[in-house]
PDB file of C-alpha atoms in Angstrom:
ATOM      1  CA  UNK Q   2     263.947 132.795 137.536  1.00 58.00           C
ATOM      2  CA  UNK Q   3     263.735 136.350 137.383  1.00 63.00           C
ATOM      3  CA  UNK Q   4     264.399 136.601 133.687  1.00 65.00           C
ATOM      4  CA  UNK Q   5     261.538 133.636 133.655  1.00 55.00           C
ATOM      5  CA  UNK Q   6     258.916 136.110 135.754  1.00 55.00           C
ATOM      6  CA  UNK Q   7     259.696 139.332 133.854  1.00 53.00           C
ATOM      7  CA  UNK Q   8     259.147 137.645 130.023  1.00 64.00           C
ATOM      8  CA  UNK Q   9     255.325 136.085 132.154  1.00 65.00           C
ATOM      9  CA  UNK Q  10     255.225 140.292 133.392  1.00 62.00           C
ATOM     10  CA  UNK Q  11     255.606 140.912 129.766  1.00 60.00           C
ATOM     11  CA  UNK Q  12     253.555 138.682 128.159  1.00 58.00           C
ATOM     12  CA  UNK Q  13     250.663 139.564 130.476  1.00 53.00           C
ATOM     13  CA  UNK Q  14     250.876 142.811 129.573  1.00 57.00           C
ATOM     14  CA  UNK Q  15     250.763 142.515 126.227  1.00 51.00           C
ATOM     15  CA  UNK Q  16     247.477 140.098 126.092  1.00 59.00           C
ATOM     16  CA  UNK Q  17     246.156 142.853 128.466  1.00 53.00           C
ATOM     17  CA  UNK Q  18     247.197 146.134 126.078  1.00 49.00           C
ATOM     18  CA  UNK Q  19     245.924 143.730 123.253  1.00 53.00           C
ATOM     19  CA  UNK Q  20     242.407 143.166 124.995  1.00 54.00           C
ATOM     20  CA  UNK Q  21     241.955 146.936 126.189  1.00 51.00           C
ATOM     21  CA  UNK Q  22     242.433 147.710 122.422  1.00 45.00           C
ATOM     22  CA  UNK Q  23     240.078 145.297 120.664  1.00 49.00           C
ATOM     23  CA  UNK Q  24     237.855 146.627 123.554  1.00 53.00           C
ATOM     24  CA  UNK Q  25     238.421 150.329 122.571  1.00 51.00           C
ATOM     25  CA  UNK Q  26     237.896 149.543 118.845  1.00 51.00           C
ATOM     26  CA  UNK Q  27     234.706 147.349 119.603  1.00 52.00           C
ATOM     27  CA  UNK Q  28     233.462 150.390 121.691  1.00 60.00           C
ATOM     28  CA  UNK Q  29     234.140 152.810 118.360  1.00 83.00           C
ATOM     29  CA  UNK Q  30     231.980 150.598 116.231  1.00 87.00           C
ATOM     30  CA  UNK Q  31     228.744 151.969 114.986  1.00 90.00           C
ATOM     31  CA  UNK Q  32     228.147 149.341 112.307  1.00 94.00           C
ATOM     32  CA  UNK Q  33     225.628 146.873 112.710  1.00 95.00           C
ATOM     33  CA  UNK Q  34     226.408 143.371 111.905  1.00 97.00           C
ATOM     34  CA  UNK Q  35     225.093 141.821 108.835  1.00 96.00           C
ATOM     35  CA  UNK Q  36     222.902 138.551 108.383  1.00 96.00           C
ATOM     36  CA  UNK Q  37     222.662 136.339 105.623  1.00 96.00           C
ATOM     37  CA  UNK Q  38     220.780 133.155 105.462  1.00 96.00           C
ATOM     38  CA  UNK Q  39     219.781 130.625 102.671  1.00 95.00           C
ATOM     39  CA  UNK Q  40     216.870 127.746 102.895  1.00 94.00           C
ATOM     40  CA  UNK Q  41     216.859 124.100 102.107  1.00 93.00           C
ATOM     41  CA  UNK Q  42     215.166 123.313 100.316  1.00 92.00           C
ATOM     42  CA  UNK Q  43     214.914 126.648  98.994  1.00 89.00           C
ATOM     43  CA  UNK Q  44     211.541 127.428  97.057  1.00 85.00           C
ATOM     44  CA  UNK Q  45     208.627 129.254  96.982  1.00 78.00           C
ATOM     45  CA  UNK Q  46     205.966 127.647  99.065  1.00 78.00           C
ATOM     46  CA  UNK Q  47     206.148 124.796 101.305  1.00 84.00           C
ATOM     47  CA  UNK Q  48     203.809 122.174 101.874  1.00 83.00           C
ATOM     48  CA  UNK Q  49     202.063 121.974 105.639  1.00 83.00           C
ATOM     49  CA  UNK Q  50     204.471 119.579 107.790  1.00 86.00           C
ATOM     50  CA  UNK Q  51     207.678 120.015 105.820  1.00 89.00           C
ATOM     51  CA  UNK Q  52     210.925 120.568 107.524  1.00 92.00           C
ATOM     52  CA  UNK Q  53     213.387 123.761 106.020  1.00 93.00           C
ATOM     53  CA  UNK Q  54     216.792 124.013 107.577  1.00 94.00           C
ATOM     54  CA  UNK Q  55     217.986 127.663 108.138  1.00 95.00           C
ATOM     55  CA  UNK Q  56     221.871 128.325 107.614  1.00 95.00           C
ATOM     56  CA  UNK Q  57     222.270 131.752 108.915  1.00 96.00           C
ATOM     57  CA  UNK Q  58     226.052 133.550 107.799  1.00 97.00           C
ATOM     58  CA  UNK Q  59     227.217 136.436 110.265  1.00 96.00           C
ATOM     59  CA  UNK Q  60     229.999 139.219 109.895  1.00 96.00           C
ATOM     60  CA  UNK Q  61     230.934 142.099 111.246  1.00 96.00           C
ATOM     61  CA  UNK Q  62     234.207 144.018 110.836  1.00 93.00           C
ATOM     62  CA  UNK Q  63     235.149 144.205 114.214  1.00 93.00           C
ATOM     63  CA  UNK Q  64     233.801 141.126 116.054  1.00 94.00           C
ATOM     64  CA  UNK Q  65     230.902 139.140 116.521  1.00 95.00           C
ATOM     65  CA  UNK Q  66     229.010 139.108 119.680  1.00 95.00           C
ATOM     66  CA  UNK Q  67     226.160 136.630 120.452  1.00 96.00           C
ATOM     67  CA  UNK Q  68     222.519 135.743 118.268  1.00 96.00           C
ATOM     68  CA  UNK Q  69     219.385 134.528 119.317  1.00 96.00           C
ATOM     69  CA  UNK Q  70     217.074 132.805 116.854  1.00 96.00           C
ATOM     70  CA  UNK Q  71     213.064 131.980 117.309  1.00 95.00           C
ATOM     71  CA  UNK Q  72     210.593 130.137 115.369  1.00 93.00           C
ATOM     72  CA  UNK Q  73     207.053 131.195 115.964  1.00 92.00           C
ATOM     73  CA  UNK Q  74     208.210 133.769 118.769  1.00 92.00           C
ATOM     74  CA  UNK Q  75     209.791 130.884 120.993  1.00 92.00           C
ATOM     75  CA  UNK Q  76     213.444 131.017 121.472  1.00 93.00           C
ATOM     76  CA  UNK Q  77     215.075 127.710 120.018  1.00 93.00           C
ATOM     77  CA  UNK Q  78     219.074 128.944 120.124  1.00 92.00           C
ATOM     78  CA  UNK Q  79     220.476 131.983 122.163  1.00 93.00           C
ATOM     79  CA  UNK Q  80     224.397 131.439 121.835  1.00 94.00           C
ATOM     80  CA  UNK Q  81     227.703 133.572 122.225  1.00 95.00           C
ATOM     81  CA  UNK Q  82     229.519 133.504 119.098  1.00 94.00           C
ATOM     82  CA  UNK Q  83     233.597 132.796 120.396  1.00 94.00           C
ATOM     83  CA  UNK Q  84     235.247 136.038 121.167  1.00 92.00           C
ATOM     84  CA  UNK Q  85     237.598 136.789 117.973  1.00 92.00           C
ATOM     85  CA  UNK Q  86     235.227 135.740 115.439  1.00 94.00           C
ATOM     86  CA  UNK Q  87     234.300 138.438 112.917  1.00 94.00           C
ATOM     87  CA  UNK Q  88     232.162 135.198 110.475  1.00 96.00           C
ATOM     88  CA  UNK Q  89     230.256 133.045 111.973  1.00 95.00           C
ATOM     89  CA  UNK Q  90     227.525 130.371 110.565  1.00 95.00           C
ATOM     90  CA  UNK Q  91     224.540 128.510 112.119  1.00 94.00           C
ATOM     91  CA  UNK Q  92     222.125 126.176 110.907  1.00 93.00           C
ATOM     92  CA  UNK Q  93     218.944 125.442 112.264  1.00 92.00           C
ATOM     93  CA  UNK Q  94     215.835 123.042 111.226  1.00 91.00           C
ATOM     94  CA  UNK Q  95     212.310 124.517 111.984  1.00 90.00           C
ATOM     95  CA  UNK Q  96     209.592 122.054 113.674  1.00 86.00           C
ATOM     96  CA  UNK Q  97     207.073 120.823 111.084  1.00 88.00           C
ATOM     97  CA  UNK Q  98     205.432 123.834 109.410  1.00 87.00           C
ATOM     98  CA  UNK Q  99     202.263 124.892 109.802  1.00 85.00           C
ATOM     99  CA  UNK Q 100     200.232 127.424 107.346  1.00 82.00           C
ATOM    100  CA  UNK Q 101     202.664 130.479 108.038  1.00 86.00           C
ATOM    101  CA  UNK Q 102     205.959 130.044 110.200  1.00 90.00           C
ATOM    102  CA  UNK Q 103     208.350 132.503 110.888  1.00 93.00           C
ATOM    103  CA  UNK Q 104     212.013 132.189 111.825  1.00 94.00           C
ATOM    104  CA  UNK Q 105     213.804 135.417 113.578  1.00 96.00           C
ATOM    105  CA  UNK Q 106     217.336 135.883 114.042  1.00 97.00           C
ATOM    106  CA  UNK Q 107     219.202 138.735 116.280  1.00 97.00           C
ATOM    107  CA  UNK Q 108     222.530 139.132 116.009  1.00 96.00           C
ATOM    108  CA  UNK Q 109     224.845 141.374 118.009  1.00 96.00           C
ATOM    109  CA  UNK Q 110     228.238 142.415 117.789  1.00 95.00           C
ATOM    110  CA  UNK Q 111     230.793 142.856 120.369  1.00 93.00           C
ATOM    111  CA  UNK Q 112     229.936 146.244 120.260  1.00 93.00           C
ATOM    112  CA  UNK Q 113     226.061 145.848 120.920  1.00 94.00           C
ATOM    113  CA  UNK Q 114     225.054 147.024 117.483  1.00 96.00           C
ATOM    114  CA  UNK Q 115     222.085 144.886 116.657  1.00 96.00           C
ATOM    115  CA  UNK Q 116     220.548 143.437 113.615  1.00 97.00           C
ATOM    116  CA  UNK Q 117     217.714 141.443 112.896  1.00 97.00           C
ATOM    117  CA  UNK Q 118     216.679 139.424 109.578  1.00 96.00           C
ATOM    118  CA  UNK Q 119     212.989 137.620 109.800  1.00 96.00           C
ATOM    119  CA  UNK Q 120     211.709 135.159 107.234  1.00 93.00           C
ATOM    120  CA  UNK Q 121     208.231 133.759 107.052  1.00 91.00           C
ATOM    121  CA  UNK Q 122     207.976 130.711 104.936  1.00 89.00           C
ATOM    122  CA  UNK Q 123     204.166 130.765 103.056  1.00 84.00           C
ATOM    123  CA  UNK Q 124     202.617 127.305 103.340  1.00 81.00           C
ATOM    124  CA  UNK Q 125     200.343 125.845 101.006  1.00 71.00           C
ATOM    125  CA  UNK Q 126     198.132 122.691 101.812  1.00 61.00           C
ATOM    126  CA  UNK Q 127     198.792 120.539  98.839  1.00 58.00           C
ATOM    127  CA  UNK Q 128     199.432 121.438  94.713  1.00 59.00           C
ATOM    128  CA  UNK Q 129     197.283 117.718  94.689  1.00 67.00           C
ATOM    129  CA  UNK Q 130     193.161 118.905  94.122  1.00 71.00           C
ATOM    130  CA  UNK Q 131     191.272 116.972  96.847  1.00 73.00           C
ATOM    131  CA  UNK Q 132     189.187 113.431  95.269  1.00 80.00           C
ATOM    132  CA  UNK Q 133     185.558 113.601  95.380  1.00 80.00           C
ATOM    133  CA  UNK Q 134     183.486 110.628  94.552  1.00 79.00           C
ATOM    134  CA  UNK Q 135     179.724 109.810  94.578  1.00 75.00           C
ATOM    135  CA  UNK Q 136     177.896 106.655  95.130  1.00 77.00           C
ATOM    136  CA  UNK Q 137     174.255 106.035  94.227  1.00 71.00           C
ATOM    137  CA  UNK Q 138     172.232 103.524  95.737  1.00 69.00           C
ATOM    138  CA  UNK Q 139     171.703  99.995  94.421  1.00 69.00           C
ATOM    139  CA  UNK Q 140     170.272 100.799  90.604  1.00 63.00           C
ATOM    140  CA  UNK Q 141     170.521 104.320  89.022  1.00 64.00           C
ATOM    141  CA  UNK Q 142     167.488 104.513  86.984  1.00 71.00           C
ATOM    142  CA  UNK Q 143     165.562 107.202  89.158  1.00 71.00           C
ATOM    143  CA  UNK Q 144     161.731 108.624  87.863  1.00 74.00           C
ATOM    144  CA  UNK Q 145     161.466 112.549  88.141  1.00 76.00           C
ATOM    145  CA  UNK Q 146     160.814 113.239  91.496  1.00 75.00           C
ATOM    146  CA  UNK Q 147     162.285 110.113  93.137  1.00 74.00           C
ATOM    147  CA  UNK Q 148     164.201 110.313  96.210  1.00 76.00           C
ATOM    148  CA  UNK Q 149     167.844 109.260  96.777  1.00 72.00           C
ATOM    149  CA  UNK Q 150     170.472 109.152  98.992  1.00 73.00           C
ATOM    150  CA  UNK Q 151     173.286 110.036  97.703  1.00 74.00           C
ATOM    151  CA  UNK Q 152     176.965 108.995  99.704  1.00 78.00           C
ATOM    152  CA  UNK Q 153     179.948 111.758  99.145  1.00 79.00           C
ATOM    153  CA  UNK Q 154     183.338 111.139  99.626  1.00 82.00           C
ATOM    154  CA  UNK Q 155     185.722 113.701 100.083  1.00 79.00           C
ATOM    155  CA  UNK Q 156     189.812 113.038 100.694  1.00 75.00           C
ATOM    156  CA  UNK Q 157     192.789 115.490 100.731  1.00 68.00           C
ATOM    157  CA  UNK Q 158     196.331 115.004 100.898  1.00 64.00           C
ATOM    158  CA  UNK Q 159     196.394 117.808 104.128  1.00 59.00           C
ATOM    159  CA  UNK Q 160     193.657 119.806 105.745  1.00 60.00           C
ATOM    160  CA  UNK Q 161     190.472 120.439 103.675  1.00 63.00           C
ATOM    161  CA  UNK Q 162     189.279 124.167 104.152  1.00 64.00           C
ATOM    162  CA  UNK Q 163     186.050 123.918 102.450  1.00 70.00           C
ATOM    163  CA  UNK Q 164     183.524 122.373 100.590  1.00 73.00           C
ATOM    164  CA  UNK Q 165     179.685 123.279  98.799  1.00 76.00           C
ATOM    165  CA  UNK Q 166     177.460 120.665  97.213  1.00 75.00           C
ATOM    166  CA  UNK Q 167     174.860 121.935  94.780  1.00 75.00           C
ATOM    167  CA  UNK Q 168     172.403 120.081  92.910  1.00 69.00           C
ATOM    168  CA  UNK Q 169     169.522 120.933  90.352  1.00 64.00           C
TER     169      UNK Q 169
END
């Protein structure tokens, strides 16, 4: 029993002297931690509504702390990363995009270095030109001077911004 209690002593000890270490080392580190992220689908510009998924790679050299990642200034993960860890990885899948939406990621390390990595993913409406058509009333001979009403039809794939009509 007693040899039992002293090898628990021991053991204790040495999970103690091990944690007051990585704690002094963690408390040495002046490094920030590093982000890397890649998108998916990864491109240029994205089309208004589209989803992009995020996948976010950590390290530091000592260990990993916690992150915190927003989309449009709104928190949508704040996590601890498990103690230990010196990688880590995360993905995350915006909302539907609008014109301009920007993902933010903070990442600290056990030590409370901080770094931060923002993306803003462009949006265009459509690569698609908008369809215009014209209808004239019933017959289309017209004398100088005549009068007609003339019906315009405009349709876009997304959001029309803007539109002139010019005659002669």
């Amino acid at each position: 029993m007693k040899k039992a209690l002293c090898t628990i002593i021991s053991m204790l000890m040495l999970i103690a002297a091990m944690s007051f270490a990585t704690n002094v080392y963690a408390a040495k580190d002046k490094t920030k931690p590093t982000i890397k992220y890649e998108l998916t689908p990864d491109k240029d510009s994205y089309s208004v509504g589209e989803k992009v998924t995020v996948s976010f790679d950590f390290t530091d050299k000592v260990e990993l702390g916690k992150y915190q990642i927003d989309i449009d200034g709104v928190k949508k993960v704040a996590m601890d990363i498990p103690a230990g860890k010196t990688e880590y990885s995360v993905n995350i899948t915006t909302d539907p995009l609008k014109e301009e939406t920007k993902v933010s990621c903070t990442l600290y390390d056990a030590a409370g270095n901080k770094a931060t990595k923002s993306i803003t993913l462009e949006c265009r409406d459509t690569t698609t030109p908008p369809k215009v058509s014209l209808t004239l009333p019933d017959g289309d001979n017209f004398d100088v001077g005549d009068k007609a009403a003339v019906k315009v039809e405009i349709t876009d794939e997304t959001k029309l911004k803007k539109y002139e009509i010019t005659h002669d």
